[in-house]
GROMACS .gro file of C-alpha atoms in nm:
model
  444
    1UNK     CA    1   0.484   0.432   1.101
    2UNK     CA    2   0.746   0.166   1.103
    3UNK     CA    3   1.037   0.149   0.865
    4UNK     CA    4   0.912  -0.154   0.683
    5UNK     CA    5   0.583   0.003   0.586
    6UNK     CA    6   0.706   0.208   0.303
    7UNK     CA    7   0.905  -0.087   0.167
    8UNK     CA    8   0.601  -0.320   0.187
    9UNK     CA    9   0.395  -0.041   0.008
   10UNK     CA   10   0.679  -0.003  -0.262
   11UNK     CA   11   0.661  -0.385  -0.328
   12UNK     CA   12   0.295  -0.386  -0.356
   13UNK     CA   13   0.310  -0.114  -0.624
   14UNK     CA   14   0.558  -0.325  -0.821
   15UNK     CA   15   0.382  -0.653  -0.786
   16UNK     CA   16   0.135  -0.719  -1.071
   17UNK     CA   17  -0.230  -0.682  -1.024
   18UNK     CA   18  -0.371  -0.968  -1.244
   19UNK     CA   19  -0.443  -1.307  -1.120
   20UNK     CA   20  -0.270  -1.479  -1.410
   21UNK     CA   21   0.048  -1.283  -1.359
   22UNK     CA   22   0.052  -1.325  -0.997
   23UNK     CA   23   0.002  -1.700  -1.019
   24UNK     CA   24   0.271  -1.715  -1.277
   25UNK     CA   25   0.497  -1.524  -1.050
   26UNK     CA   26   0.430  -1.766  -0.762
   27UNK     CA   27   0.533  -2.063  -0.991
   28UNK     CA   28   0.827  -1.905  -1.167
   29UNK     CA   29   0.990  -1.711  -0.889
   30UNK     CA   30   1.065  -2.009  -0.671
   31UNK     CA   31   1.181  -2.201  -0.999
   32UNK     CA   32   1.406  -1.919  -1.085
   33UNK     CA   33   1.548  -1.901  -0.716
   34UNK     CA   34   1.606  -2.272  -0.718
   35UNK     CA   35   1.792  -2.275  -1.054
   36UNK     CA   36   2.002  -1.982  -0.934
   37UNK     CA   37   2.101  -2.149  -0.619
   38UNK     CA   38   2.194  -2.475  -0.784
   39UNK     CA   39   2.381  -2.286  -1.056
   40UNK     CA   40   2.569  -2.103  -0.766
   41UNK     CA   41   2.639  -2.431  -0.587
   42UNK     CA   42   2.754  -2.599  -0.899
   43UNK     CA   43   2.980  -2.324  -1.003
   44UNK     CA   44   3.100  -2.256  -0.658
   45UNK     CA   45   3.182  -2.633  -0.583
   46UNK     CA   46   3.169  -2.873  -0.865
   47UNK     CA   47   3.333  -2.650  -1.111
   48UNK     CA   48   3.613  -2.529  -0.893
   49UNK     CA   49   3.677  -2.865  -0.740
   50UNK     CA   50   3.717  -3.045  -1.074
   51UNK     CA   51   3.918  -2.755  -1.226
   52UNK     CA   52   4.161  -2.766  -0.928
   53UNK     CA   53   4.189  -3.123  -0.969
   54UNK     CA   54   4.244  -3.123  -1.337
   55UNK     CA   55   4.513  -2.831  -1.289
   56UNK     CA   56   4.681  -3.036  -1.026
   57UNK     CA   57   4.718  -3.339  -1.233
   58UNK     CA   58   4.863  -3.136  -1.526
   59UNK     CA   59   5.095  -2.947  -1.281
   60UNK     CA   60   5.226  -3.293  -1.139
   61UNK     CA   61   5.288  -3.414  -1.494
   62UNK     CA   62   5.491  -3.116  -1.575
   63UNK     CA   63   5.674  -3.115  -1.253
   64UNK     CA   64   5.757  -3.478  -1.289
   65UNK     CA   65   5.897  -3.415  -1.668
   66UNK     CA   66   6.106  -3.136  -1.525
   67UNK     CA   67   6.243  -3.359  -1.240
   68UNK     CA   68   6.335  -3.628  -1.485
   69UNK     CA   69   6.508  -3.387  -1.711
   70UNK     CA   70   6.709  -3.252  -1.416
   71UNK     CA   71   6.796  -3.610  -1.308
   72UNK     CA   72   6.922  -3.711  -1.644
   73UNK     CA   73   6.992  -3.412  -1.887
   74UNK     CA   74   7.075  -3.577  -2.200
   75UNK     CA   75   6.936  -3.570  -2.566
   76UNK     CA   76   6.839  -3.917  -2.540
   77UNK     CA   77   6.662  -3.873  -2.217
   78UNK     CA   78   6.481  -3.562  -2.353
   79UNK     CA   79   6.345  -3.764  -2.665
   80UNK     CA   80   6.238  -4.038  -2.437
   81UNK     CA   81   6.040  -3.776  -2.200
   82UNK     CA   82   5.883  -3.612  -2.529
   83UNK     CA   83   5.757  -3.957  -2.639
   84UNK     CA   84   5.624  -4.061  -2.309
   85UNK     CA   85   5.461  -3.709  -2.259
   86UNK     CA   86   5.299  -3.731  -2.597
   87UNK     CA   87   5.168  -4.097  -2.573
   88UNK     CA   88   5.108  -4.123  -2.201
   89UNK     CA   89   5.041  -3.766  -2.086
   90UNK     CA   90   4.872  -3.603  -2.380
   91UNK     CA   91   5.138  -3.340  -2.354
   92UNK     CA   92   5.340  -3.171  -2.613
   93UNK     CA   93   5.667  -3.117  -2.469
   94UNK     CA   94   5.993  -2.939  -2.604
   95UNK     CA   95   6.317  -2.864  -2.439
   96UNK     CA   96   6.497  -2.541  -2.575
   97UNK     CA   97   6.833  -2.381  -2.472
   98UNK     CA   98   6.683  -2.037  -2.387
   99UNK     CA   99   6.793  -1.892  -2.063
  100UNK     CA  100   6.495  -1.679  -1.994
  101UNK     CA  101   6.122  -1.696  -1.974
  102UNK     CA  102   5.888  -1.460  -2.186
  103UNK     CA  103   5.763  -1.147  -2.016
  104UNK     CA  104   5.433  -1.224  -1.799
  105UNK     CA  105   5.117  -1.182  -2.010
  106UNK     CA  106   4.824  -0.986  -1.878
  107UNK     CA  107   4.598  -1.195  -1.677
  108UNK     CA  108   4.248  -1.226  -1.771
  109UNK     CA  109   3.986  -1.017  -1.563
  110UNK     CA  110   3.808  -1.351  -1.453
  111UNK     CA  111   3.991  -1.685  -1.518
  112UNK     CA  112   3.939  -1.961  -1.246
  113UNK     CA  113   4.166  -2.168  -1.477
  114UNK     CA  114   4.454  -1.910  -1.461
  115UNK     CA  115   4.422  -1.902  -1.096
  116UNK     CA  116   4.397  -2.258  -1.031
  117UNK     CA  117   4.674  -2.372  -1.247
  118UNK     CA  118   4.917  -2.091  -1.125
  119UNK     CA  119   4.872  -2.207  -0.770
  120UNK     CA  120   4.919  -2.560  -0.859
  121UNK     CA  121   5.232  -2.519  -1.062
  122UNK     CA  122   5.374  -2.291  -0.779
  123UNK     CA  123   5.330  -2.577  -0.526
  124UNK     CA  124   5.460  -2.857  -0.753
  125UNK     CA  125   5.749  -2.707  -0.943
  126UNK     CA  126   5.934  -2.480  -0.697
  127UNK     CA  127   6.081  -2.320  -1.007
  128UNK     CA  128   6.006  -2.018  -1.229
  129UNK     CA  129   5.740  -2.075  -1.487
  130UNK     CA  130   5.523  -1.886  -1.731
  131UNK     CA  131   5.177  -1.975  -1.851
  132UNK     CA  132   4.949  -1.859  -2.125
  133UNK     CA  133   4.576  -1.968  -2.089
  134UNK     CA  134   4.445  -1.720  -2.340
  135UNK     CA  135   4.662  -1.709  -2.637
  136UNK     CA  136   4.542  -2.031  -2.794
  137UNK     CA  137   4.185  -2.088  -2.749
  138UNK     CA  138   4.215  -2.467  -2.711
  139UNK     CA  139   4.542  -2.515  -2.571
  140UNK     CA  140   4.730  -2.399  -2.257
  141UNK     CA  141   5.105  -2.347  -2.281
  142UNK     CA  142   5.330  -2.389  -1.992
  143UNK     CA  143   5.705  -2.288  -1.986
  144UNK     CA  144   5.948  -2.399  -1.687
  145UNK     CA  145   6.288  -2.265  -1.632
  146UNK     CA  146   6.526  -2.549  -1.595
  147UNK     CA  147   6.902  -2.542  -1.513
  148UNK     CA  148   7.014  -2.583  -1.876
  149UNK     CA  149   6.730  -2.422  -2.063
  150UNK     CA  150   6.348  -2.403  -2.077
  151UNK     CA  151   6.082  -2.686  -2.097
  152UNK     CA  152   5.772  -2.586  -2.300
  153UNK     CA  153   5.462  -2.795  -2.243
  154UNK     CA  154   5.134  -2.748  -2.435
  155UNK     CA  155   4.814  -2.927  -2.283
  156UNK     CA  156   4.463  -2.923  -2.429
  157UNK     CA  157   4.235  -2.685  -2.225
  158UNK     CA  158   3.999  -2.970  -2.149
  159UNK     CA  159   4.291  -3.136  -1.937
  160UNK     CA  160   4.297  -2.840  -1.713
  161UNK     CA  161   3.960  -2.734  -1.634
  162UNK     CA  162   3.600  -2.857  -1.648
  163UNK     CA  163   3.526  -2.767  -1.990
  164UNK     CA  164   3.176  -2.932  -2.040
  165UNK     CA  165   3.020  -2.756  -1.738
  166UNK     CA  166   2.819  -2.536  -1.973
  167UNK     CA  167   2.611  -2.850  -2.084
  168UNK     CA  168   2.473  -2.857  -1.720
  169UNK     CA  169   2.360  -2.487  -1.752
  170UNK     CA  170   2.226  -2.543  -2.098
  171UNK     CA  171   2.028  -2.828  -1.962
  172UNK     CA  172   1.908  -2.645  -1.662
  173UNK     CA  173   1.796  -2.339  -1.868
  174UNK     CA  174   1.616  -2.561  -2.123
  175UNK     CA  175   1.443  -2.755  -1.843
  176UNK     CA  176   1.342  -2.421  -1.690
  177UNK     CA  177   1.193  -2.281  -2.002
  178UNK     CA  178   0.995  -2.612  -2.055
  179UNK     CA  179   0.857  -2.616  -1.710
  180UNK     CA  180   0.750  -2.251  -1.758
  181UNK     CA  181   0.586  -2.318  -2.087
  182UNK     CA  182   0.388  -2.591  -1.921
  183UNK     CA  183   0.290  -2.357  -1.623
  184UNK     CA  184   0.178  -2.092  -1.859
  185UNK     CA  185  -0.037  -2.339  -2.051
  186UNK     CA  186  -0.180  -2.480  -1.724
  187UNK     CA  187  -0.244  -2.141  -1.575
  188UNK     CA  188  -0.411  -2.020  -1.890
  189UNK     CA  189  -0.651  -2.305  -1.895
  190UNK     CA  190  -0.700  -2.224  -1.514
  191UNK     CA  191  -0.760  -1.873  -1.533
  192UNK     CA  192  -0.988  -1.863  -1.824
  193UNK     CA  193  -1.303  -1.992  -1.654
  194UNK     CA  194  -1.229  -1.727  -1.381
  195UNK     CA  195  -1.216  -1.469  -1.665
  196UNK     CA  196  -1.532  -1.583  -1.830
  197UNK     CA  197  -1.702  -1.564  -1.476
  198UNK     CA  198  -1.603  -1.225  -1.431
  199UNK     CA  199  -1.725  -1.126  -1.786
  200UNK     CA  200  -2.055  -1.298  -1.732
  201UNK     CA  201  -2.094  -1.129  -1.404
  202UNK     CA  202  -2.016  -0.778  -1.543
  203UNK     CA  203  -2.257  -0.822  -1.827
  204UNK     CA  204  -2.527  -0.940  -1.615
  205UNK     CA  205  -2.476  -0.643  -1.368
  206UNK     CA  206  -2.490  -0.423  -1.672
  207UNK     CA  207  -2.820  -0.566  -1.785
  208UNK     CA  208  -2.649  -0.701  -2.101
  209UNK     CA  209  -2.719  -1.030  -2.272
  210UNK     CA  210  -2.409  -1.255  -2.228
  211UNK     CA  211  -2.345  -1.613  -2.381
  212UNK     CA  212  -2.415  -1.916  -2.174
  213UNK     CA  213  -2.137  -1.970  -1.904
  214UNK     CA  214  -1.967  -2.281  -1.938
  215UNK     CA  215  -1.903  -2.455  -1.605
  216UNK     CA  216  -1.540  -2.574  -1.604
  217UNK     CA  217  -1.213  -2.553  -1.450
  218UNK     CA  218  -1.106  -2.635  -1.095
  219UNK     CA  219  -1.343  -2.750  -0.819
  220UNK     CA  220  -1.366  -2.410  -0.658
  221UNK     CA  221  -1.406  -2.233  -0.986
  222UNK     CA  222  -1.685  -2.469  -1.103
  223UNK     CA  223  -1.863  -2.419  -0.759
  224UNK     CA  224  -1.826  -2.040  -0.789
  225UNK     CA  225  -1.959  -2.051  -1.147
  226UNK     CA  226  -2.252  -2.285  -1.061
  227UNK     CA  227  -2.354  -2.042  -0.767
  228UNK     CA  228  -2.337  -1.740  -0.990
  229UNK     CA  229  -2.556  -1.937  -1.251
  230UNK     CA  230  -2.806  -2.045  -0.979
  231UNK     CA  231  -2.802  -1.691  -0.857
  232UNK     CA  232  -2.879  -1.543  -1.199
  233UNK     CA  233  -3.137  -1.786  -1.273
  234UNK     CA  234  -3.325  -1.704  -0.936
  235UNK     CA  235  -3.292  -1.307  -0.994
  236UNK     CA  236  -3.429  -1.376  -1.354
  237UNK     CA  237  -3.721  -1.592  -1.221
  238UNK     CA  238  -3.804  -1.320  -0.971
  239UNK     CA  239  -3.787  -1.043  -1.241
  240UNK     CA  240  -4.020  -1.256  -1.461
  241UNK     CA  241  -4.258  -1.324  -1.164
  242UNK     CA  242  -4.257  -0.966  -1.043
  243UNK     CA  243  -4.319  -0.841  -1.412
  244UNK     CA  244  -4.610  -1.090  -1.443
  245UNK     CA  245  -4.760  -0.983  -1.100
  246UNK     CA  246  -4.724  -0.593  -1.207
  247UNK     CA  247  -4.890  -0.648  -1.539
  248UNK     CA  248  -5.189  -0.817  -1.366
  249UNK     CA  249  -5.184  -0.542  -1.098
  250UNK     CA  250  -5.157  -0.275  -1.367
  251UNK     CA  251  -5.441  -0.420  -1.558
  252UNK     CA  252  -5.672  -0.444  -1.257
  253UNK     CA  253  -5.609  -0.107  -1.131
  254UNK     CA  254  -5.635   0.065  -1.484
  255UNK     CA  255  -5.948  -0.125  -1.541
  256UNK     CA  256  -6.109   0.015  -1.199
  257UNK     CA  257  -5.967   0.388  -1.290
  258UNK     CA  258  -6.134   0.342  -1.636
  259UNK     CA  259  -6.447   0.250  -1.464
  260UNK     CA  260  -6.442   0.564  -1.248
  261UNK     CA  261  -6.368   0.788  -1.557
  262UNK     CA  262  -6.678   0.649  -1.714
  263UNK     CA  263  -6.888   0.680  -1.424
  264UNK     CA  264  -6.764   1.031  -1.359
  265UNK     CA  265  -6.845   1.118  -1.729
  266UNK     CA  266  -7.217   1.024  -1.724
  267UNK     CA  267  -7.262   1.244  -1.409
  268UNK     CA  268  -7.341   1.614  -1.436
  269UNK     CA  269  -7.059   1.867  -1.422
  270UNK     CA  270  -7.021   2.027  -1.081
  271UNK     CA  271  -6.719   2.134  -0.875
  272UNK     CA  272  -6.717   1.798  -0.700
  273UNK     CA  273  -6.695   1.596  -1.004
  274UNK     CA  274  -6.387   1.816  -1.143
  275UNK     CA  275  -6.207   1.745  -0.809
  276UNK     CA  276  -6.293   1.371  -0.858
  277UNK     CA  277  -6.140   1.381  -1.205
  278UNK     CA  278  -5.822   1.564  -1.102
  279UNK     CA  279  -5.781   1.284  -0.826
  280UNK     CA  280  -5.831   1.016  -1.084
  281UNK     CA  281  -5.562   1.176  -1.300
  282UNK     CA  282  -5.334   1.201  -1.005
  283UNK     CA  283  -5.402   0.843  -0.912
  284UNK     CA  284  -5.310   0.757  -1.274
  285UNK     CA  285  -4.987   0.934  -1.281
  286UNK     CA  286  -4.891   0.797  -0.947
  287UNK     CA  287  -4.975   0.455  -1.068
  288UNK     CA  288  -4.764   0.481  -1.357
  289UNK     CA  289  -4.472   0.629  -1.148
  290UNK     CA  290  -4.484   0.336  -0.899
  291UNK     CA  291  -4.500   0.076  -1.184
  292UNK     CA  292  -4.219   0.248  -1.354
  293UNK     CA  293  -3.998   0.238  -1.027
  294UNK     CA  294  -4.078  -0.136  -0.954
  295UNK     CA  295  -4.040  -0.243  -1.309
  296UNK     CA  296  -3.724  -0.055  -1.396
  297UNK     CA  297  -3.750  -0.137  -1.775
  298UNK     CA  298  -3.518  -0.427  -1.714
  299UNK     CA  299  -3.658  -0.607  -2.009
  300UNK     CA  300  -3.546  -0.379  -2.264
  301UNK     CA  301  -3.213  -0.509  -2.441
  302UNK     CA  302  -2.905  -0.276  -2.445
  303UNK     CA  303  -2.823  -0.144  -2.805
  304UNK     CA  304  -2.608   0.127  -2.962
  305UNK     CA  305  -2.768   0.473  -2.890
  306UNK     CA  306  -2.706   0.800  -3.041
  307UNK     CA  307  -2.654   1.007  -2.722
  308UNK     CA  308  -2.625   1.372  -2.872
  309UNK     CA  309  -2.961   1.305  -3.045
  310UNK     CA  310  -3.123   1.182  -2.740
  311UNK     CA  311  -2.994   1.499  -2.553
  312UNK     CA  312  -3.136   1.706  -2.830
  313UNK     CA  313  -3.473   1.570  -2.792
  314UNK     CA  314  -3.461   1.619  -2.417
  315UNK     CA  315  -3.363   1.975  -2.492
  316UNK     CA  316  -3.644   2.066  -2.694
  317UNK     CA  317  -3.884   1.902  -2.439
  318UNK     CA  318  -3.736   2.113  -2.156
  319UNK     CA  319  -3.736   2.432  -2.342
  320UNK     CA  320  -4.129   2.411  -2.362
  321UNK     CA  321  -4.136   2.485  -2.005
  322UNK     CA  322  -3.942   2.815  -2.055
  323UNK     CA  323  -3.598   2.694  -1.947
  324UNK     CA  324  -3.283   2.792  -2.149
  325UNK     CA  325  -3.093   2.456  -2.221
  326UNK     CA  326  -2.764   2.408  -2.397
  327UNK     CA  327  -2.608   2.073  -2.488
  328UNK     CA  328  -2.244   1.979  -2.550
  329UNK     CA  329  -2.108   1.642  -2.662
  330UNK     CA  330  -1.747   1.515  -2.627
  331UNK     CA  331  -1.602   1.188  -2.755
  332UNK     CA  332  -1.779   0.890  -2.924
  333UNK     CA  333  -2.159   0.980  -2.990
  334UNK     CA  334  -2.269   0.626  -2.966
  335UNK     CA  335  -2.298   0.426  -2.647
  336UNK     CA  336  -2.444   0.081  -2.564
  337UNK     CA  337  -2.732   0.148  -2.328
  338UNK     CA  338  -3.115   0.063  -2.300
  339UNK     CA  339  -3.257   0.361  -2.486
  340UNK     CA  340  -3.606   0.401  -2.331
  341UNK     CA  341  -3.481   0.334  -1.982
  342UNK     CA  342  -3.184   0.573  -2.024
  343UNK     CA  343  -3.404   0.832  -2.189
  344UNK     CA  344  -3.610   0.810  -1.884
  345UNK     CA  345  -3.333   0.846  -1.646
  346UNK     CA  346  -3.186   1.155  -1.805
  347UNK     CA  347  -3.539   1.293  -1.869
  348UNK     CA  348  -3.614   1.278  -1.484
  349UNK     CA  349  -3.304   1.475  -1.424
  350UNK     CA  350  -3.363   1.753  -1.695
  351UNK     CA  351  -3.725   1.779  -1.605
  352UNK     CA  352  -3.649   1.823  -1.241
  353UNK     CA  353  -3.408   2.092  -1.322
  354UNK     CA  354  -3.625   2.250  -1.559
  355UNK     CA  355  -3.891   2.262  -1.293
  356UNK     CA  356  -3.680   2.467  -1.046
  357UNK     CA  357  -3.414   2.657  -1.288
  358UNK     CA  358  -3.417   2.881  -1.574
  359UNK     CA  359  -3.091   2.787  -1.718
  360UNK     CA  360  -2.973   2.427  -1.774
  361UNK     CA  361  -2.654   2.307  -1.920
  362UNK     CA  362  -2.621   1.944  -2.030
  363UNK     CA  363  -2.257   1.796  -2.087
  364UNK     CA  364  -2.198   1.427  -2.245
  365UNK     CA  365  -1.829   1.293  -2.215
  366UNK     CA  366  -1.772   0.964  -2.367
  367UNK     CA  367  -1.403   0.819  -2.343
  368UNK     CA  368  -1.466   0.489  -2.496
  369UNK     CA  369  -1.519   0.313  -2.167
  370UNK     CA  370  -1.743   0.538  -1.955
  371UNK     CA  371  -2.039   0.770  -2.055
  372UNK     CA  372  -2.076   1.076  -1.817
  373UNK     CA  373  -2.373   1.295  -1.848
  374UNK     CA  374  -2.360   1.618  -1.644
  375UNK     CA  375  -2.668   1.832  -1.598
  376UNK     CA  376  -2.610   2.160  -1.410
  377UNK     CA  377  -2.873   2.411  -1.340
  378UNK     CA  378  -2.896   2.760  -1.168
  379UNK     CA  379  -3.171   2.644  -0.930
  380UNK     CA  380  -3.190   2.648  -0.534
  381UNK     CA  381  -2.994   2.327  -0.529
  382UNK     CA  382  -2.996   2.066  -0.254
  383UNK     CA  383  -2.813   2.081   0.077
  384UNK     CA  384  -2.498   1.879   0.106
  385UNK     CA  385  -2.644   1.668   0.380
  386UNK     CA  386  -2.946   1.574   0.188
  387UNK     CA  387  -2.802   1.484  -0.150
  388UNK     CA  388  -2.803   1.089  -0.079
  389UNK     CA  389  -3.133   1.124   0.107
  390UNK     CA  390  -3.322   1.263  -0.205
  391UNK     CA  391  -3.268   0.906  -0.393
  392UNK     CA  392  -3.493   0.743  -0.125
  393UNK     CA  393  -3.831   0.655  -0.266
  394UNK     CA  394  -4.143   0.867  -0.186
  395UNK     CA  395  -3.912   1.121  -0.047
  396UNK     CA  396  -3.984   1.508  -0.139
  397UNK     CA  397  -3.753   1.790  -0.002
  398UNK     CA  398  -4.006   2.064   0.015
  399UNK     CA  399  -3.756   2.283   0.194
  400UNK     CA  400  -3.537   2.292  -0.081
  401UNK     CA  401  -3.793   2.281  -0.364
  402UNK     CA  402  -4.129   2.435  -0.431
  403UNK     CA  403  -4.370   2.258  -0.259
  404UNK     CA  404  -4.650   2.370  -0.501
  405UNK     CA  405  -4.520   2.112  -0.736
  406UNK     CA  406  -4.674   1.772  -0.730
  407UNK     CA  407  -4.507   1.436  -0.775
  408UNK     CA  408  -4.488   1.111  -0.628
  409UNK     CA  409  -4.109   1.132  -0.505
  410UNK     CA  410  -3.988   0.849  -0.721
  411UNK     CA  411  -3.817   1.053  -0.985
  412UNK     CA  412  -3.463   1.042  -0.855
  413UNK     CA  413  -3.502   0.690  -0.717
  414UNK     CA  414  -3.606   0.575  -1.062
  415UNK     CA  415  -3.313   0.756  -1.218
  416UNK     CA  416  -3.056   0.595  -0.987
  417UNK     CA  417  -3.223   0.254  -1.030
  418UNK     CA  418  -3.182   0.276  -1.395
  419UNK     CA  419  -2.834   0.400  -1.381
  420UNK     CA  420  -2.742   0.116  -1.149
  421UNK     CA  421  -2.905  -0.133  -1.383
  422UNK     CA  422  -2.648  -0.032  -1.641
  423UNK     CA  423  -2.369  -0.078  -1.402
  424UNK     CA  424  -2.331   0.297  -1.318
  425UNK     CA  425  -2.455   0.534  -1.070
  426UNK     CA  426  -2.598   0.891  -1.009
  427UNK     CA  427  -2.459   1.145  -0.785
  428UNK     CA  428  -2.531   1.515  -0.696
  429UNK     CA  429  -2.267   1.787  -0.674
  430UNK     CA  430  -2.253   2.151  -0.643
  431UNK     CA  431  -2.306   2.311  -1.005
  432UNK     CA  432  -2.080   2.585  -1.158
  433UNK     CA  433  -2.407   2.771  -1.244
  434UNK     CA  434  -2.489   2.810  -0.870
  435UNK     CA  435  -2.749   2.532  -0.850
  436UNK     CA  436  -2.737   2.153  -0.859
  437UNK     CA  437  -2.516   1.909  -1.065
  438UNK     CA  438  -2.645   1.567  -1.145
  439UNK     CA  439  -2.381   1.337  -1.281
  440UNK     CA  440  -2.469   1.006  -1.460
  441UNK     CA  441  -2.175   0.764  -1.511
  442UNK     CA  442  -2.248   0.447  -1.688
  443UNK     CA  443  -1.992   0.198  -1.870
  444UNK     CA  444  -2.051   0.212  -2.237
   0.00000   0.00000   0.00000
């Protein structure tokens, strides 16, 4: 395993799983990265360069005033310098007879102004100086030690550094927020048809009625929606045609079986007649099983169903065969299923357990999203390698079950077909009772 694989797996776990959040991240991440690079370049280049130039201009003005004072140290000359500094240079200058500078003030932790101005004053003055960039919020104070005293100069802070740089950052942040808002609205409108398509496909897979799907969105989404609608219509037409065909076949076969019964009824009773009657009954049961398997009860609408009450009915039916049945229910007792089909699904499993076992335990667990029914028995069970094979139609495992029992071999096939038509499945496991556990899981 390479060193990059754990990092890739870690990144995949951190990435969002939804299409909406991933699409939004694809748009927002480059935008934030671009804004960060622009801000860094601006702060690193523009801000520093402008501040350095402004500080240089102020330092040159202060150095010029100090040089002029040194060239002509008189009260009249100082008054002229003060007036010129105020009117021409926007500096407040004062000459004092002090012989020392104040003690150095603590420098701020991060101040590009303090560093730039100190550097420029050191290069221009070549004299001892003292600056205060934090004492007065709107001004910068500079003191220069002269031969005959101290010159104090006060400049506006905006004269020494780029004070309006925050406007660029504010505009950049506001523009980013506007663009992100537009991206969110646009993506929401683009993702909504996909969410509707997913919901329609899920409802159709569970056999539930869903509102008509509106074909909208991007071209690829519209094509996918149109393909799903066409597929759904073809499946529904096929189901309708199959149902109509089965209804006709069922009517014709039942008519023939009824005719056989009537003909056998008018004949004198004999052992051969009894055998024929048993064959006709067996043919009737097999016909009903075949039709039930092919039909699948797909036309029944899902509705809220009391699962514990259904299990109690199945318990009473199984106890008539002599089996001892216990029922437990956990969670919400109501689930949305097709009642008759689901009853047949569970009834096939319970009756199959009652045929080969003496003790049966039925447990229902509903956590709000999934309904799970566990049917445990203490019978002979099914070998591990045969647990998927038993769901094939017309298959009977006589080696595992008593072959004296009749049947068409469609019970488990019908059970799985009904469970999958609900969007779930049926699996077989080893039971804690020693026999077979059948687990039915459906979304509810």
